[in-house]
CSV table of C-alpha atoms in Angstrom, one decimal:
chain,number,residue,atom,x,y,z
R,1,UNK,CA,108.8,65.2,87.2
R,2,UNK,CA,106.7,63.7,84.5
R,3,UNK,CA,103.5,64.5,86.4
R,4,UNK,CA,104.6,68.1,86.8
R,5,UNK,CA,105.4,68.4,83.3
R,6,UNK,CA,101.9,67.1,82.3
R,7,UNK,CA,100.3,69.5,84.9
R,8,UNK,CA,102.1,72.6,83.3
R,9,UNK,CA,100.8,71.5,79.8
R,10,UNK,CA,97.3,71.1,81.0
R,11,UNK,CA,97.7,74.6,82.9
R,12,UNK,CA,98.9,76.1,79.6
R,13,UNK,CA,96.1,74.6,77.7
R,14,UNK,CA,93.5,76.1,80.0
R,15,UNK,CA,95.2,79.4,79.9
R,16,UNK,CA,95.0,79.4,76.1
R,17,UNK,CA,91.2,78.5,76.5
R,18,UNK,CA,90.6,81.2,79.1
R,19,UNK,CA,92.5,83.9,77.0
R,20,UNK,CA,90.6,83.1,73.9
R,21,UNK,CA,87.4,83.2,75.6
R,22,UNK,CA,88.4,86.7,77.1
R,23,UNK,CA,89.4,88.1,74.0
R,24,UNK,CA,86.1,87.1,72.1
R,25,UNK,CA,84.3,88.6,75.0
R,26,UNK,CA,86.5,92.0,74.5
R,27,UNK,CA,85.8,92.2,70.9
R,28,UNK,CA,81.8,91.7,71.5
R,29,UNK,CA,82.2,94.2,74.4
R,30,UNK,CA,84.4,96.7,72.5
R,31,UNK,CA,81.9,96.5,69.5
R,32,UNK,CA,79.0,97.0,71.7
R,33,UNK,CA,80.6,99.9,73.5
R,34,UNK,CA,81.8,101.4,70.3
R,35,UNK,CA,78.3,101.1,68.4
R,36,UNK,CA,76.0,104.1,67.8
R,37,UNK,CA,73.4,105.3,65.7
R,38,UNK,CA,73.3,104.4,61.9
R,39,UNK,CA,75.9,106.8,60.0
R,40,UNK,CA,78.0,107.0,63.2
R,41,UNK,CA,81.7,107.3,62.7
R,42,UNK,CA,82.4,104.3,65.3
R,43,UNK,CA,85.2,106.1,67.2
R,44,UNK,CA,86.4,103.9,70.1
R,45,UNK,CA,86.0,105.8,73.5
R,46,UNK,CA,89.3,106.7,75.3
R,47,UNK,CA,88.1,104.4,78.2
R,48,UNK,CA,87.4,101.5,75.9
R,49,UNK,CA,91.1,102.0,74.6
R,50,UNK,CA,92.4,101.8,78.1
R,51,UNK,CA,90.3,98.7,79.0
R,52,UNK,CA,91.4,96.9,75.9
R,53,UNK,CA,95.0,97.6,76.5
R,54,UNK,CA,94.8,96.8,80.2
R,55,UNK,CA,92.9,93.2,79.2
R,56,UNK,CA,95.2,92.6,76.6
R,57,UNK,CA,98.3,93.2,78.9
R,58,UNK,CA,96.8,90.9,81.5
R,59,UNK,CA,96.0,88.3,78.9
R,60,UNK,CA,99.6,88.7,77.5
R,61,UNK,CA,101.1,88.1,81.0
R,62,UNK,CA,99.1,85.0,81.6
R,63,UNK,CA,99.7,83.5,78.4
R,64,UNK,CA,103.5,84.3,78.7
R,65,UNK,CA,103.5,82.8,82.3
R,66,UNK,CA,101.7,79.8,81.1
R,67,UNK,CA,104.3,79.0,78.5
R,68,UNK,CA,106.9,80.0,80.9
R,69,UNK,CA,106.1,77.5,83.5
R,70,UNK,CA,105.9,74.8,81.1
R,71,UNK,CA,109.7,74.9,80.9
R,72,UNK,CA,110.8,75.4,84.3
R,73,UNK,CA,111.1,73.5,87.5
R,74,UNK,CA,108.6,73.5,90.3
R,75,UNK,CA,110.3,75.9,92.6
R,76,UNK,CA,110.4,78.7,89.8
R,77,UNK,CA,106.8,77.9,88.9
R,78,UNK,CA,105.8,78.4,92.6
R,79,UNK,CA,107.7,81.6,92.5
R,80,UNK,CA,105.7,82.7,89.4
R,81,UNK,CA,102.3,82.0,91.2
R,82,UNK,CA,103.3,84.1,94.0
R,83,UNK,CA,104.3,87.1,91.8
R,84,UNK,CA,101.2,86.6,90.0
R,85,UNK,CA,98.7,87.3,93.0
R,86,UNK,CA,100.1,90.9,92.7
R,87,UNK,CA,97.7,91.3,89.8
R,88,UNK,CA,94.8,90.8,92.2
R,89,UNK,CA,95.5,93.1,94.8
R,90,UNK,CA,94.3,96.2,92.8
R,91,UNK,CA,91.0,94.4,92.5
R,92,UNK,CA,90.5,93.8,96.2
R,93,UNK,CA,91.4,97.4,96.8
R,94,UNK,CA,88.2,98.5,94.9
R,95,UNK,CA,86.0,96.5,96.9
R,96,UNK,CA,84.4,97.4,100.6
R,97,UNK,CA,87.2,96.2,103.2
R,98,UNK,CA,84.8,93.4,104.9
R,99,UNK,CA,83.6,92.4,101.4
R,100,UNK,CA,87.4,92.0,100.3
R,101,UNK,CA,88.2,90.1,103.6
R,102,UNK,CA,85.5,87.7,103.2
R,103,UNK,CA,86.4,86.9,99.5
R,104,UNK,CA,90.1,86.7,100.7
R,105,UNK,CA,89.2,84.0,103.5
R,106,UNK,CA,86.6,82.2,100.7
R,107,UNK,CA,89.3,82.0,98.1
R,108,UNK,CA,91.9,80.8,100.6
R,109,UNK,CA,89.8,78.2,102.1
R,110,UNK,CA,88.8,76.7,98.4
R,111,UNK,CA,92.4,76.8,97.5
R,112,UNK,CA,92.5,79.4,94.8
R,113,UNK,CA,95.7,80.7,96.2
R,114,UNK,CA,99.2,79.7,95.6
R,115,UNK,CA,101.0,76.8,97.7
R,116,UNK,CA,104.5,76.8,99.1
R,117,UNK,CA,106.7,74.1,97.6
R,118,UNK,CA,110.1,75.7,98.4
R,119,UNK,CA,111.8,74.9,101.7
R,120,UNK,CA,112.4,77.9,104.0
R,121,UNK,CA,115.8,79.1,104.5
R,122,UNK,CA,117.4,76.7,107.1
R,123,UNK,CA,118.4,79.8,109.1
R,124,UNK,CA,114.7,80.6,109.8
R,125,UNK,CA,114.0,77.2,111.7
R,126,UNK,CA,113.4,77.3,115.3
R,127,UNK,CA,112.0,75.2,118.3
R,128,UNK,CA,109.5,77.1,120.7
R,129,UNK,CA,107.6,75.2,123.4
R,130,UNK,CA,108.9,71.9,122.2
R,131,UNK,CA,107.1,72.7,118.5
R,132,UNK,CA,109.3,72.9,115.5
R,133,UNK,CA,108.5,76.1,113.3
R,134,UNK,CA,110.1,76.2,109.7
R,135,UNK,CA,110.4,80.1,110.1
R,136,UNK,CA,109.0,82.7,112.7
R,137,UNK,CA,106.6,84.5,110.6
R,138,UNK,CA,103.0,84.1,111.5
R,139,UNK,CA,99.6,85.3,110.4
R,140,UNK,CA,97.7,87.1,113.5
R,141,UNK,CA,94.3,86.4,114.7
R,142,UNK,CA,91.6,88.4,112.9
R,143,UNK,CA,91.9,87.4,109.3
R,144,UNK,CA,90.6,83.7,109.8
R,145,UNK,CA,88.0,84.3,112.6
R,146,UNK,CA,86.5,80.9,112.4
R,147,UNK,CA,89.0,78.4,111.0
R,148,UNK,CA,87.7,78.2,107.6
R,149,UNK,CA,90.9,78.3,105.9
R,150,UNK,CA,93.8,77.0,108.0
R,151,UNK,CA,95.2,74.5,105.6
R,152,UNK,CA,95.3,77.2,102.7
R,153,UNK,CA,97.0,79.8,104.9
R,154,UNK,CA,99.5,77.4,106.4
R,155,UNK,CA,100.0,76.4,102.6
R,156,UNK,CA,101.0,79.9,101.7
R,157,UNK,CA,104.3,79.5,103.7
R,158,UNK,CA,103.3,81.0,107.2
R,159,UNK,CA,105.5,79.5,110.1
R,160,UNK,CA,102.0,79.5,112.0
R,161,UNK,CA,98.6,80.8,111.9
R,162,UNK,CA,96.3,82.0,114.6
R,163,UNK,CA,92.5,81.7,114.1
R,164,UNK,CA,90.1,83.8,116.1
R,165,UNK,CA,89.2,85.5,118.3
R,166,UNK,CA,86.5,82.6,119.0
R,167,UNK,CA,83.5,83.3,121.4
R,168,UNK,CA,81.6,80.5,123.1
R,169,UNK,CA,78.2,81.7,121.8
R,170,UNK,CA,77.9,83.1,118.2
R,171,UNK,CA,77.7,87.0,117.9
R,172,UNK,CA,77.4,89.3,115.0
R,173,UNK,CA,80.0,91.9,116.5
R,174,UNK,CA,79.5,95.5,116.0
R,175,UNK,CA,77.4,97.2,113.4
R,176,UNK,CA,78.8,98.0,109.7
R,177,UNK,CA,80.7,99.7,108.6
R,178,UNK,CA,83.5,98.6,110.9
R,179,UNK,CA,86.4,98.2,109.0
R,180,UNK,CA,88.3,101.5,107.5
R,181,UNK,CA,91.2,101.6,105.3
R,182,UNK,CA,94.1,104.0,105.3
R,183,UNK,CA,96.2,103.0,102.3
R,184,UNK,CA,98.6,106.0,102.3
R,185,UNK,CA,99.6,105.2,105.7
R,186,UNK,CA,99.6,101.3,105.2
R,187,UNK,CA,96.8,101.2,108.2
R,188,UNK,CA,93.5,99.9,109.1
R,189,UNK,CA,91.1,101.1,111.8
R,190,UNK,CA,88.6,98.4,112.8
R,191,UNK,CA,85.7,98.0,115.4
R,192,UNK,CA,84.6,94.6,114.7
R,193,UNK,CA,83.9,93.4,118.1
R,194,UNK,CA,84.9,89.7,118.0
R,195,UNK,CA,82.3,88.9,115.4
R,196,UNK,CA,82.4,85.0,115.6
R,197,UNK,CA,80.4,81.9,114.8
R,198,UNK,CA,81.2,80.6,118.1
R,199,UNK,CA,83.4,77.7,119.6
R,200,UNK,CA,81.0,74.8,118.3
R,201,UNK,CA,81.4,75.7,114.8
R,202,UNK,CA,84.9,76.4,114.9
R,203,UNK,CA,85.4,73.0,116.8
R,204,UNK,CA,83.9,71.0,114.3
R,205,UNK,CA,86.0,72.6,111.5
R,206,UNK,CA,89.2,72.3,113.5
R,207,UNK,CA,88.3,68.6,114.4
R,208,UNK,CA,87.5,67.8,110.8
R,209,UNK,CA,91.0,69.2,109.8
R,210,UNK,CA,92.6,67.4,112.8
R,211,UNK,CA,91.1,64.1,111.4
R,212,UNK,CA,92.3,64.5,108.0
R,213,UNK,CA,95.9,65.2,109.3
R,214,UNK,CA,96.1,62.4,111.2
R,215,UNK,CA,94.9,60.1,108.4
R,216,UNK,CA,97.4,61.4,106.1
R,217,UNK,CA,100.1,60.9,108.6
R,218,UNK,CA,99.0,57.4,109.0
R,219,UNK,CA,98.9,56.5,105.3
R,220,UNK,CA,102.3,58.4,104.7
R,221,UNK,CA,104.3,57.1,107.7
R,222,UNK,CA,106.7,54.6,106.8
R,223,UNK,CA,108.8,52.5,108.9
R,224,UNK,CA,112.2,54.0,107.7
R,225,UNK,CA,111.2,57.6,108.1
R,226,UNK,CA,112.1,58.9,111.6
R,227,UNK,CA,112.6,62.7,110.7
R,228,UNK,CA,110.7,64.8,112.8
R,229,UNK,CA,109.5,67.7,110.4
R,230,UNK,CA,108.1,71.1,111.3
R,231,UNK,CA,104.3,71.4,112.0
R,232,UNK,CA,101.7,70.8,114.3
R,233,UNK,CA,97.8,69.6,114.8
R,234,UNK,CA,96.6,71.3,111.5
R,235,UNK,CA,99.4,70.5,109.0
R,236,UNK,CA,102.9,71.7,108.0
R,237,UNK,CA,102.7,74.7,110.2
R,238,UNK,CA,101.7,75.5,113.8
R,239,UNK,CA,98.2,76.3,114.8
R,240,UNK,CA,97.2,78.9,117.4
R,241,UNK,CA,93.6,79.3,118.8
R,242,UNK,CA,92.8,83.0,120.2
R,243,UNK,CA,90.0,83.1,122.7
R,244,UNK,CA,87.7,86.0,123.3
R,245,UNK,CA,84.7,86.8,125.5
R,246,UNK,CA,80.9,87.3,124.5
R,247,UNK,CA,80.1,90.9,124.7
R,248,UNK,CA,77.1,90.5,127.0
R,249,UNK,CA,78.8,87.8,129.2
R,250,UNK,CA,79.0,88.7,132.9
R,251,UNK,CA,81.7,85.9,133.5
R,252,UNK,CA,84.8,86.6,131.2
R,253,UNK,CA,86.5,83.6,132.9
R,254,UNK,CA,83.8,81.3,132.4
R,255,UNK,CA,83.9,82.2,128.6
R,256,UNK,CA,87.6,81.5,128.5
R,257,UNK,CA,87.4,78.2,130.3
R,258,UNK,CA,84.8,77.1,128.1
R,259,UNK,CA,87.0,77.8,125.2
R,260,UNK,CA,90.1,75.9,126.4
R,261,UNK,CA,87.7,72.8,127.3
R,262,UNK,CA,86.3,72.8,123.7
R,263,UNK,CA,89.2,74.0,121.3
R,264,UNK,CA,92.4,73.3,123.3
R,265,UNK,CA,92.6,69.5,121.7
R,266,UNK,CA,93.1,71.1,118.4
R,267,UNK,CA,95.5,73.8,119.0
R,268,UNK,CA,99.3,73.8,119.1
R,269,UNK,CA,98.8,77.0,121.5
R,270,UNK,CA,96.1,79.1,123.1
R,271,UNK,CA,95.8,82.7,123.4
R,272,UNK,CA,93.8,84.7,126.0
R,273,UNK,CA,92.8,88.0,124.3
R,274,UNK,CA,92.2,90.6,126.8
R,275,UNK,CA,93.3,93.5,124.8
R,276,UNK,CA,90.9,94.2,121.8
R,277,UNK,CA,89.7,97.9,122.5
R,278,UNK,CA,86.3,96.9,120.7
R,279,UNK,CA,84.6,94.9,123.6
R,280,UNK,CA,83.6,97.2,126.5
R,281,UNK,CA,85.3,96.3,129.8
R,282,UNK,CA,87.9,93.7,128.1
R,283,UNK,CA,90.9,95.7,128.7
R,284,UNK,CA,90.1,96.0,132.3
R,285,UNK,CA,91.3,92.4,132.7
R,286,UNK,CA,94.9,93.5,132.0
R,287,UNK,CA,95.1,94.9,135.7
R,288,UNK,CA,97.4,93.0,138.2
R,289,UNK,CA,94.9,91.4,140.1
R,290,UNK,CA,92.2,90.6,137.4
R,291,UNK,CA,95.1,89.3,135.1
R,292,UNK,CA,96.4,86.8,138.0
R,293,UNK,CA,92.8,85.5,138.8
R,294,UNK,CA,92.1,84.7,135.1
R,295,UNK,CA,95.3,83.4,134.2
R,296,UNK,CA,95.3,81.0,137.3
R,297,UNK,CA,91.9,79.7,136.6
R,298,UNK,CA,92.3,79.2,132.6
R,299,UNK,CA,95.4,77.4,133.5
R,300,UNK,CA,93.9,75.1,135.9
R,301,UNK,CA,91.1,74.4,133.4
R,302,UNK,CA,93.7,73.4,130.8
R,303,UNK,CA,95.8,71.2,133.1
R,304,UNK,CA,92.8,69.3,134.4
R,305,UNK,CA,92.5,67.8,131.0
R,306,UNK,CA,93.8,64.7,130.0
R,307,UNK,CA,96.9,65.2,127.8
R,308,UNK,CA,99.2,62.8,126.0
R,309,UNK,CA,103.1,62.6,126.0
R,310,UNK,CA,103.3,66.3,124.2
R,311,UNK,CA,101.5,67.9,127.0
R,312,UNK,CA,98.9,70.5,127.0
R,313,UNK,CA,99.2,73.3,124.7
R,314,UNK,CA,101.1,76.5,125.7
R,315,UNK,CA,98.8,79.2,127.1
R,316,UNK,CA,99.5,83.0,125.9
R,317,UNK,CA,98.2,86.4,126.7
R,318,UNK,CA,97.7,89.3,124.2
R,319,UNK,CA,98.0,92.5,125.8
R,320,UNK,CA,97.4,96.1,124.3
R,321,UNK,CA,100.1,98.6,123.4
R,322,UNK,CA,98.1,101.5,125.3
R,323,UNK,CA,99.6,100.5,128.7
R,324,UNK,CA,101.7,102.6,131.4
R,325,UNK,CA,105.0,101.6,132.8
R,326,UNK,CA,103.2,100.4,135.8
R,327,UNK,CA,100.8,98.3,133.7
R,328,UNK,CA,103.7,96.5,132.1
R,329,UNK,CA,105.5,96.1,135.2
R,330,UNK,CA,102.4,94.6,136.8
R,331,UNK,CA,101.8,92.3,133.8
R,332,UNK,CA,105.4,91.0,133.9
R,333,UNK,CA,105.2,90.2,137.6
R,334,UNK,CA,102.1,87.9,136.9
R,335,UNK,CA,103.8,86.4,133.9
R,336,UNK,CA,106.8,85.4,135.8
R,337,UNK,CA,104.9,84.3,139.2
R,338,UNK,CA,102.7,81.9,137.1
R,339,UNK,CA,105.2,80.7,134.7
R,340,UNK,CA,103.1,81.8,131.6
R,341,UNK,CA,103.9,80.3,128.4
R,342,UNK,CA,104.1,83.5,126.4
R,343,UNK,CA,103.0,87.0,125.6
R,344,UNK,CA,101.7,88.7,122.3
R,345,UNK,CA,102.7,92.1,122.0
R,346,UNK,CA,100.5,93.9,121.0
R,347,UNK,CA,96.9,94.4,119.9
R,348,UNK,CA,95.7,97.3,118.1
R,349,UNK,CA,96.1,100.8,119.6
R,350,UNK,CA,93.3,103.4,120.1
R,351,UNK,CA,95.8,106.3,119.8
R,352,UNK,CA,96.3,108.0,116.4
R,353,UNK,CA,100.0,108.6,115.8
R,354,UNK,CA,101.2,110.9,112.9
R,355,UNK,CA,100.7,110.8,110.1
R,356,UNK,CA,97.4,108.8,110.9
R,357,UNK,CA,96.2,111.8,113.0
R,358,UNK,CA,96.0,114.1,110.1
R,359,UNK,CA,93.8,111.7,108.1
R,360,UNK,CA,90.0,112.4,108.4
R,361,UNK,CA,89.3,108.4,108.7
R,362,UNK,CA,91.3,108.6,112.0
R,363,UNK,CA,88.2,110.1,113.6
R,364,UNK,CA,86.5,106.6,113.2
R,365,UNK,CA,86.4,104.8,116.5
R,366,UNK,CA,88.4,101.5,116.8
R,367,UNK,CA,91.5,99.9,116.8
R,368,UNK,CA,94.7,101.1,114.4
R,369,UNK,CA,97.0,98.4,112.9
R,370,UNK,CA,99.6,98.7,110.4
R,371,UNK,CA,102.7,100.7,109.8
R,372,UNK,CA,101.8,103.5,112.1
R,373,UNK,CA,101.7,101.0,115.0
R,374,UNK,CA,105.2,99.5,114.5
R,375,UNK,CA,107.2,101.8,116.8
R,376,UNK,CA,104.8,102.0,119.6
R,377,UNK,CA,104.4,98.2,119.4
R,378,UNK,CA,108.0,97.5,119.3
R,379,UNK,CA,108.9,99.7,122.1
R,380,UNK,CA,106.4,97.9,124.4
R,381,UNK,CA,107.7,94.5,123.3
R,382,UNK,CA,111.4,95.8,124.1
R,383,UNK,CA,110.4,96.9,127.4
R,384,UNK,CA,108.6,93.8,128.3
R,385,UNK,CA,111.5,91.7,127.4
R,386,UNK,CA,113.6,93.3,129.9
R,387,UNK,CA,110.9,93.3,132.6
R,388,UNK,CA,110.6,89.4,132.0
R,389,UNK,CA,114.2,88.9,131.8
R,390,UNK,CA,114.1,87.1,128.4
R,391,UNK,CA,112.7,84.0,130.3
R,392,UNK,CA,109.3,84.2,128.6
R,393,UNK,CA,109.0,83.7,124.6
R,394,UNK,CA,107.3,86.9,123.1
R,395,UNK,CA,105.5,87.2,119.7
R,396,UNK,CA,106.2,90.8,118.2
R,397,UNK,CA,103.0,91.8,116.4
R,398,UNK,CA,102.2,95.4,115.0
R,399,UNK,CA,103.0,97.1,112.1
R,400,UNK,CA,105.4,94.5,110.4
R,401,UNK,CA,105.4,94.8,106.6
R,402,UNK,CA,108.9,93.4,105.5
R,403,UNK,CA,111.7,91.2,106.5
R,404,UNK,CA,113.5,93.9,108.1
R,405,UNK,CA,110.5,94.9,110.4
R,406,UNK,CA,110.5,91.5,111.3
R,407,UNK,CA,114.0,91.6,112.2
R,408,UNK,CA,113.8,94.5,114.3
R,409,UNK,CA,111.1,92.8,116.4
R,410,UNK,CA,113.3,89.9,116.8
R,411,UNK,CA,116.0,92.0,118.1
R,412,UNK,CA,113.8,93.8,120.1
R,413,UNK,CA,112.8,90.4,122.0
R,414,UNK,CA,110.3,88.6,119.9
R,415,UNK,CA,111.0,84.8,119.3
R,416,UNK,CA,108.1,84.8,116.7
R,417,UNK,CA,106.4,87.5,114.7
R,418,UNK,CA,102.9,88.0,113.4
R,419,UNK,CA,101.3,90.3,110.7
R,420,UNK,CA,98.0,91.1,109.4
R,421,UNK,CA,97.6,94.4,108.0
R,422,UNK,CA,100.5,94.1,105.7
R,423,UNK,CA,99.2,90.8,104.2
R,424,UNK,CA,95.7,92.5,103.6
R,425,UNK,CA,97.7,95.2,101.5
R,426,UNK,CA,100.3,92.9,100.2
R,427,UNK,CA,98.8,89.7,99.6
R,428,UNK,CA,100.7,86.4,99.2
R,429,UNK,CA,103.5,87.5,97.4
R,430,UNK,CA,104.6,89.2,100.6
R,431,UNK,CA,105.3,86.2,102.5
R,432,UNK,CA,108.2,84.7,100.7
R,433,UNK,CA,109.6,88.1,100.1
R,434,UNK,CA,109.8,88.6,104.0
R,435,UNK,CA,111.1,85.4,104.5
R,436,UNK,CA,114.2,85.8,102.0
R,437,UNK,CA,114.8,89.5,103.6
R,438,UNK,CA,114.8,88.0,107.1
R,439,UNK,CA,117.2,85.3,106.1
R,440,UNK,CA,119.5,88.0,104.5
R,441,UNK,CA,119.3,90.2,107.6
R,442,UNK,CA,120.3,87.4,110.0
R,443,UNK,CA,123.2,86.5,107.6
R,444,UNK,CA,124.2,90.1,107.1
R,445,UNK,CA,124.8,90.5,110.8
R,446,UNK,CA,126.4,87.5,111.7
R,447,UNK,CA,123.6,85.4,113.3
R,448,UNK,CA,123.3,81.8,112.6
R,449,UNK,CA,119.7,81.5,113.8
R,450,UNK,CA,116.8,83.3,115.0
R,451,UNK,CA,117.7,82.4,118.8
R,452,UNK,CA,120.8,84.0,118.7
R,453,UNK,CA,119.3,87.5,117.4
R,454,UNK,CA,116.4,87.5,120.0
R,455,UNK,CA,116.7,90.4,122.3
R,456,UNK,CA,120.1,91.6,120.7
R,457,UNK,CA,119.1,95.2,121.0
R,458,UNK,CA,118.5,94.7,124.9
R,459,UNK,CA,121.8,93.2,125.8
């Protein structure tokens, strides 16, 4: 506690220093802005007044926050930091979407984001594939494509983080611009096309993180500590690795097998992505025969490797929401026959449901994600839960932006859930908010755990 108090005092001094320097710069800037030719009245422009007010309000918030956190405990300090991130969201909204994304990944990788110190509500904890999750809310693939910010993302409080999609050979992806915001609809259209630094670069990063994790475990383990804590190979949360194929590859199976051989040792689970709409021919791999042949060969590649007591990482398949009833039935048959470890439902959609269809941006090619995808993806999720008779863990993904949304996915058959677009719009503050809302939903309806609620709407 003494260390924390010292840190809080240091933080306050830094905040005061920053505020003083900002105030000085504001005064100089205002003077220069309002300066005119000799003899002018020196009237301050309206825009300058608004800038001063906004700057002053921001500085006031920082100073007040710095003073406040010096008098409270670590949990409140943590909550204040998450809330404060909302101030940055408008800035990111002004930037080009891909530039904003790049800045977000870099900031997280450098630790310039809050770190969750508060324990998750006990009701959210669960075990899947023999792995303990502190909560079922994860970050979908696409944000951290190259495993640059795993530690920072898990530190935000996600129960699990999925990196990728990772391709065997580095590729630039499709030409820019390739990401388009639809803020009123809470949606995004992207046609990135598996832009990736490749499996070698990702393996180096994950290997370094894995080594650091093992070293920390060795140095912190005491003979009297036998408690099994949530977490996996990357840290306090679970790490998934999403595998993709190169655009010009003629042998998709070989690409996925190479990904398994190189990256599975660092993953708590693996994902075969056969559903991105931005790689030509990829979705054809969801056909019954194609999917069966692919999964059998990738499973064999994983199982032929040497594994310790914990066994090989679970292997999941991510499917599209734009599938016919027959397609879903075929995938369910393959999943049950091959004893697949799980399915992620779903990827982005090529459809443009209302109200997106009325937005001119909807004419852009690519996959749609965000709120408009929720109903479609949840419908597919529910149908797949029924088809697989609840025997296969499902990860619900698509349009989740609140704890209530996550709860609806769980009731529709999801054991775990993922978000991305809502995180891009809402920032870190969304995560603790969603966890609190989800815990409240479970308690409201009398469920004592996540597992009790899974598939409740299908019974």
